[in-house]
Amino acid sequence: MFVTIAIPFYNAEKYLTDSIKSVFAQTHQDWELILIDDGSTDGSLKIAQSVNDSRVRVISDGKNKKLAARLNEVTELAQYDYIARMDADDLMSPDRIKIQIDIFKENPNLDVVSTGVFSVKNDLSLVGVRGADFTNIDFDGLLRKKTGIVHAAVVAKKDWYKRNKYDESLSIAQDIDLWLRATKNNDLIALTIKNPLYVYREEDNVTANKMMRALRNERNMYSKYVDNQFLRYKLSFVSYIKSVLVNIFDKVDLIKFLQKSRNRNEINNTDFQEYNNIIAKIKNTNVTGLLEND
């Protein structure tokens, strides 16, 4: 089974080389890679264009359309029936695509498969591990955030994406909106696995500003999708409380505690060994023509 791997990028020159290497390090080699520039002003585009491989396409129109618009473009550009998401500052285990595609082979009715993650700092030092096995993802579970779906670690069917496009008016939390809208329409058959097959740089993602924006969008989604008035008020109230807590944590400089709290507190030796093996394989992968990070 062939897969389209898509990496939208914007000013990601510090990390893009390793992200591309992690695609070439995959044990599943039946793929195309779409590198789609969102109007970068640094050296990201030059790095993308340096790759000398017929499986790689670089898309650049000089515009800054934001993530949701670029992901909708990917659906139209993809040659294959399965699309793998990846952020430009992240990496993935060499076995990620193989394992997710094998799950689709065993469960052809599925629309979406996500995985667990290694949470890391910008320097790739390991912060934590998280993931869970969920096989029955429904609207209620999504509302209560008990699904384990990690947006950047998703592989989904192209046909599903064609039926369920991202809301391009949203600058953050586009994934939550997508999952809620799809389940509301009874059009999401998904599962997640706890295996940490994705390396997620969260240091710059867990900020007070981003969390406050995400919580505001969350409340808008409750208004849009939750029919039960009592439940809508209850969820919105909890969201407001979270906003207050984020504000307090920000004032006392404890936002990084929230990042750590999302992950398993204890990282065992097996986690460290597995993670180090992943990074070593990626770093040692050769990609013809690819410019190295400075």
Short mmCIF file of C-alpha atoms in Angstrom, two decimals:
data_model
loop_
_atom_site.label_atom_id
_atom_site.label_comp_id
_atom_site.label_asym_id
_atom_site.label_seq_id
_atom_site.Cartn_x
_atom_site.Cartn_y
_atom_site.Cartn_z
CA MET A 1 0.00 0.00 0.00
CA PHE A 2 1.34 3.38 -0.99
CA VAL A 3 1.11 6.38 1.34
CA THR A 4 1.31 10.12 0.88
CA ILE A 5 3.34 11.71 3.67
CA ALA A 6 2.69 15.44 4.00
CA ILE A 7 4.84 17.99 5.83
CA PRO A 8 3.54 21.57 5.67
CA PHE A 9 6.26 23.94 6.86
CA TYR A 10 6.74 27.57 7.81
CA ASN A 11 10.16 28.89 8.90
CA ALA A 12 11.27 25.46 10.08
CA GLU A 13 14.89 25.52 8.92
CA LYS A 14 16.18 24.45 12.36
CA TYR A 15 14.28 21.16 12.26
CA LEU A 16 13.17 20.32 8.72
CA THR A 17 16.27 18.31 7.80
CA ASP A 18 15.69 15.78 10.58
CA SER A 19 11.98 15.58 9.78
CA ILE A 20 12.77 14.70 6.18
CA LYS A 21 15.37 12.17 7.29
CA SER A 22 12.78 10.44 9.46
CA VAL A 23 10.62 9.92 6.35
CA PHE A 24 13.51 8.34 4.47
CA ALA A 25 14.28 6.17 7.51
CA GLN A 26 10.88 4.44 7.29
CA THR A 27 10.84 0.65 7.01
CA HIS A 28 7.77 1.09 4.77
CA GLN A 29 9.24 2.62 1.61
CA ASP A 30 6.15 2.83 -0.62
CA TRP A 31 5.50 6.53 -0.19
CA GLU A 32 5.56 9.95 -1.72
CA LEU A 33 6.55 13.00 0.31
CA ILE A 34 4.82 16.34 -0.20
CA LEU A 35 6.73 19.26 1.31
CA ILE A 36 4.38 22.23 1.20
CA ASP A 37 5.78 25.66 2.02
CA ASP A 38 3.50 28.19 3.72
CA GLY A 39 5.41 31.31 2.73
CA SER A 40 8.61 30.74 4.71
CA THR A 41 11.05 33.63 4.97
CA ASP A 42 14.02 31.60 6.26
CA GLY A 43 15.97 28.78 4.60
CA SER A 44 13.25 26.14 4.88
CA LEU A 45 12.32 26.15 1.21
CA LYS A 46 15.96 25.81 0.18
CA ILE A 47 16.28 22.75 2.41
CA ALA A 48 13.13 21.18 0.94
CA GLN A 49 14.27 21.85 -2.63
CA SER A 50 17.69 20.30 -1.97
CA VAL A 51 16.29 16.75 -1.79
CA ASN A 52 17.13 14.75 -4.89
CA ASP A 53 14.53 11.98 -4.98
CA SER A 54 11.68 11.40 -7.44
CA ARG A 55 9.28 10.55 -4.59
CA VAL A 56 9.51 14.08 -3.18
CA ARG A 57 7.41 17.01 -4.37
CA VAL A 58 7.94 20.56 -3.12
CA ILE A 59 4.98 22.92 -3.34
CA SER A 60 5.51 26.67 -2.92
CA ASP A 61 3.32 29.60 -3.95
CA GLY A 62 4.84 32.27 -1.70
CA LYS A 63 1.64 32.67 0.31
CA ASN A 64 0.98 32.24 4.03
CA LYS A 65 -2.36 30.42 4.12
CA LYS A 66 -1.94 28.70 7.53
CA LEU A 67 -2.09 25.04 8.42
CA ALA A 68 -5.75 24.19 7.79
CA ALA A 69 -5.65 25.51 4.23
CA ARG A 70 -2.42 23.66 3.50
CA LEU A 71 -3.81 20.39 4.83
CA ASN A 72 -6.87 20.76 2.61
CA GLU A 73 -4.49 21.29 -0.32
CA VAL A 74 -2.65 18.11 0.57
CA THR A 75 -5.87 16.13 0.14
CA GLU A 76 -6.14 17.38 -3.43
CA LEU A 77 -2.44 16.89 -4.18
CA ALA A 78 -2.06 13.39 -2.73
CA GLN A 79 -1.57 10.60 -5.26
CA TYR A 80 -2.38 7.79 -2.85
CA ASP A 81 -5.34 6.59 -0.81
CA TYR A 82 -3.71 7.08 2.60
CA ILE A 83 -2.31 10.36 3.93
CA ALA A 84 0.14 10.56 6.84
CA ARG A 85 0.35 13.81 8.81
CA MET A 86 3.60 15.19 10.19
CA ASP A 87 4.72 18.56 11.53
CA ALA A 88 7.94 20.10 10.22
CA ASP A 89 9.60 20.28 13.64
CA ASP A 90 8.87 16.67 14.58
CA LEU A 91 10.25 13.22 13.77
CA MET A 92 8.76 9.75 13.55
CA SER A 93 9.84 6.25 14.42
CA PRO A 94 11.15 4.26 11.43
CA ASP A 95 8.29 1.80 12.03
CA ARG A 96 5.50 4.37 12.26
CA ILE A 97 4.07 4.13 8.74
CA LYS A 98 4.43 0.34 8.53
CA ILE A 99 2.55 -0.22 11.78
CA GLN A 100 -0.26 2.18 10.91
CA ILE A 101 -0.69 0.75 7.41
CA ASP A 102 -0.72 -2.79 8.83
CA ILE A 103 -3.59 -1.70 11.11
CA PHE A 104 -5.52 -0.44 8.07
CA LYS A 105 -4.91 -3.74 6.29
CA GLU A 106 -6.36 -5.62 9.26
CA ASN A 107 -9.21 -3.13 9.71
CA PRO A 108 -10.24 -1.82 6.27
CA ASN A 109 -13.29 -0.04 7.72
CA LEU A 110 -11.13 2.44 9.63
CA ASP A 111 -10.86 6.10 8.62
CA VAL A 112 -8.13 7.29 10.99
CA VAL A 113 -5.27 5.72 12.98
CA SER A 114 -3.15 7.65 15.49
CA THR A 115 -0.28 6.68 17.79
CA GLY A 116 1.37 7.52 21.07
CA VAL A 117 4.20 10.04 21.27
CA PHE A 118 7.58 10.73 22.75
CA SER A 119 7.35 14.30 24.05
CA VAL A 120 10.66 16.12 23.65
CA LYS A 121 12.25 19.54 24.04
CA ASN A 122 13.65 21.45 21.07
CA ASP A 123 17.06 19.84 21.62
CA LEU A 124 15.39 16.40 21.42
CA SER A 125 15.90 15.65 25.11
CA LEU A 126 13.10 13.35 26.27
CA VAL A 127 10.43 14.88 28.51
CA GLY A 128 7.80 12.16 28.64
CA VAL A 129 5.79 9.47 26.92
CA ARG A 130 2.06 9.28 26.38
CA GLY A 131 -0.44 7.22 24.45
CA ALA A 132 -3.43 4.95 24.95
CA ASP A 133 -5.32 2.23 23.14
CA PHE A 134 -8.77 3.44 22.10
CA THR A 135 -10.89 1.47 19.66
CA ASN A 136 -14.28 3.13 20.09
CA ILE A 137 -13.83 6.85 19.57
CA ASP A 138 -17.12 8.70 19.77
CA PHE A 139 -18.48 12.22 20.23
CA ASP A 140 -18.69 11.90 24.02
CA GLY A 141 -15.11 10.65 24.28
CA LEU A 142 -13.88 13.52 22.16
CA LEU A 143 -15.69 16.05 24.32
CA ARG A 144 -14.06 14.58 27.40
CA LYS A 145 -10.70 14.33 25.59
CA LYS A 146 -10.46 10.60 26.19
CA THR A 147 -9.43 9.40 22.75
CA GLY A 148 -5.66 9.62 22.47
CA ILE A 149 -5.80 11.13 18.97
CA VAL A 150 -2.59 13.04 18.27
CA HIS A 151 -3.23 15.14 15.18
CA ALA A 152 0.32 15.15 13.80
CA ALA A 153 0.60 11.37 14.23
CA VAL A 154 -2.51 10.57 12.19
CA VAL A 155 -2.77 8.45 9.06
CA ALA A 156 -6.17 8.79 7.41
CA LYS A 157 -7.92 7.75 4.23
CA LYS A 158 -7.89 10.33 1.47
CA ASP A 159 -11.59 9.73 0.79
CA TRP A 160 -12.37 10.54 4.42
CA TYR A 161 -10.46 13.83 4.17
CA LYS A 162 -12.40 14.69 1.02
CA ARG A 163 -15.64 14.32 2.96
CA ASN A 164 -14.28 16.09 6.04
CA LYS A 165 -12.24 19.18 5.30
CA TYR A 166 -10.49 21.38 7.84
CA ASP A 167 -12.18 24.66 8.79
CA GLU A 168 -9.76 27.22 7.32
CA SER A 169 -11.16 30.02 9.49
CA LEU A 170 -9.54 28.40 12.55
CA SER A 171 -5.94 29.28 13.38
CA ILE A 172 -5.66 26.70 16.18
CA ALA A 173 -7.46 23.51 17.32
CA GLN A 174 -8.50 22.72 13.74
CA ASP A 175 -8.09 19.04 14.53
CA ILE A 176 -10.54 19.04 17.47
CA ASP A 177 -13.11 20.80 15.32
CA LEU A 178 -12.60 18.20 12.59
CA TRP A 179 -13.02 15.21 14.91
CA LEU A 180 -16.12 16.67 16.58
CA ARG A 181 -17.75 17.61 13.29
CA ALA A 182 -17.05 14.21 11.76
CA THR A 183 -18.39 12.25 14.75
CA LYS A 184 -21.43 14.54 14.87
CA ASN A 185 -22.08 13.43 11.28
CA ASN A 186 -21.40 9.76 12.18
CA ASP A 187 -18.39 9.81 9.88
CA LEU A 188 -15.35 8.89 11.97
CA ILE A 189 -14.16 5.35 12.56
CA ALA A 190 -10.84 5.75 14.34
CA LEU A 191 -8.50 4.07 16.75
CA THR A 192 -5.35 5.01 18.59
CA ILE A 193 -2.46 2.87 19.79
CA LYS A 194 -0.28 3.63 22.77
CA ASN A 195 2.99 2.75 21.00
CA PRO A 196 5.08 5.97 20.90
CA LEU A 197 5.78 6.12 17.17
CA TYR A 198 5.91 9.90 16.89
CA VAL A 199 8.49 12.32 18.30
CA TYR A 200 6.69 15.51 19.26
CA ARG A 201 8.52 18.77 19.99
CA GLU A 202 6.17 20.41 22.48
CA GLU A 203 8.45 23.01 24.07
CA ASP A 204 7.12 25.85 21.90
CA ASN A 205 3.60 24.44 21.62
CA VAL A 206 2.61 24.55 25.29
CA THR A 207 2.51 28.32 25.78
CA ALA A 208 -0.02 30.39 27.68
CA ASN A 209 -1.07 32.23 24.52
CA LYS A 210 -1.69 29.06 22.52
CA MET A 211 -3.50 27.38 25.38
CA MET A 212 -5.79 30.39 25.93
CA ARG A 213 -6.59 30.54 22.19
CA ALA A 214 -7.27 26.80 22.12
CA LEU A 215 -9.61 27.06 25.10
CA ARG A 216 -11.54 29.92 23.47
CA ASN A 217 -11.92 27.85 20.32
CA GLU A 218 -12.96 24.91 22.46
CA ARG A 219 -15.85 26.89 23.92
CA ASN A 220 -16.93 27.99 20.45
CA MET A 221 -16.99 24.35 19.40
CA TYR A 222 -19.18 23.43 22.37
CA SER A 223 -21.64 26.11 21.25
CA LYS A 224 -21.54 24.77 17.73
CA TYR A 225 -21.73 21.03 18.29
CA VAL A 226 -23.18 20.23 21.75
CA ASP A 227 -26.97 20.11 21.65
CA ASN A 228 -27.56 19.37 25.32
CA GLN A 229 -27.71 22.79 27.01
CA PHE A 230 -26.70 21.56 30.48
CA LEU A 231 -23.70 19.66 29.11
CA ARG A 232 -22.71 22.65 26.97
CA TYR A 233 -22.74 24.96 30.00
CA LYS A 234 -20.88 22.43 32.11
CA LEU A 235 -18.11 21.94 29.53
CA SER A 236 -17.82 25.68 28.96
CA PHE A 237 -17.55 26.31 32.71
CA VAL A 238 -14.73 23.76 33.01
CA SER A 239 -13.01 25.41 30.04
CA TYR A 240 -13.24 28.83 31.73
CA ILE A 241 -11.71 27.36 34.90
CA LYS A 242 -8.85 25.98 32.82
CA SER A 243 -8.32 29.43 31.33
CA VAL A 244 -8.06 30.90 34.82
CA LEU A 245 -5.55 28.22 35.82
CA VAL A 246 -3.47 28.79 32.69
CA ASN A 247 -3.38 32.49 33.49
CA ILE A 248 -2.25 31.78 37.06
CA PHE A 249 0.38 29.27 35.94
CA ASP A 250 1.67 31.77 33.41
CA LYS A 251 2.06 34.50 36.03
CA VAL A 252 4.09 32.22 38.32
CA ASP A 253 6.08 30.78 35.41
CA LEU A 254 4.81 27.21 35.74
CA ILE A 255 3.49 26.67 32.20
CA LYS A 256 6.15 24.04 31.57
CA PHE A 257 4.63 22.04 34.41
CA LEU A 258 1.48 21.69 32.30
CA GLN A 259 3.53 20.25 29.45
CA LYS A 260 5.10 17.68 31.75
CA SER A 261 1.74 16.80 33.32
CA ARG A 262 0.41 15.65 29.93
CA ASN A 263 2.91 12.78 29.87
CA ARG A 264 3.72 9.74 31.92
CA ASN A 265 5.87 10.99 34.80
CA GLU A 266 8.23 8.04 34.95
CA ILE A 267 10.30 7.25 31.86
CA ASN A 268 11.72 3.74 32.14
CA ASN A 269 14.91 2.33 30.63
CA THR A 270 12.99 0.68 27.81
CA ASP A 271 11.55 4.06 26.81
CA PHE A 272 14.99 5.66 26.78
CA GLN A 273 16.54 2.83 24.81
CA GLU A 274 13.76 2.78 22.23
CA TYR A 275 13.84 6.56 21.87
CA ASN A 276 17.62 6.70 21.52
CA ASN A 277 17.52 3.97 18.87
CA ILE A 278 14.93 5.96 16.89
CA ILE A 279 17.01 9.15 16.98
CA ALA A 280 20.21 7.29 16.04
CA LYS A 281 18.56 5.65 13.02
CA ILE A 282 17.19 8.98 11.82
CA LYS A 283 20.47 10.83 12.28
CA ASN A 284 22.33 8.11 10.35
CA THR A 285 19.92 8.12 7.41
CA ASN A 286 21.37 9.51 4.19
CA VAL A 287 19.15 11.58 1.88
CA THR A 288 20.68 12.46 -1.46
CA GLY A 289 21.24 16.19 -1.80
CA LEU A 290 19.61 17.13 1.52
CA LEU A 291 21.14 20.19 3.17
CA GLU A 292 22.14 19.58 6.76
CA ASN A 293 21.02 21.84 9.60
CA ASP A 294 23.58 24.41 10.66
#
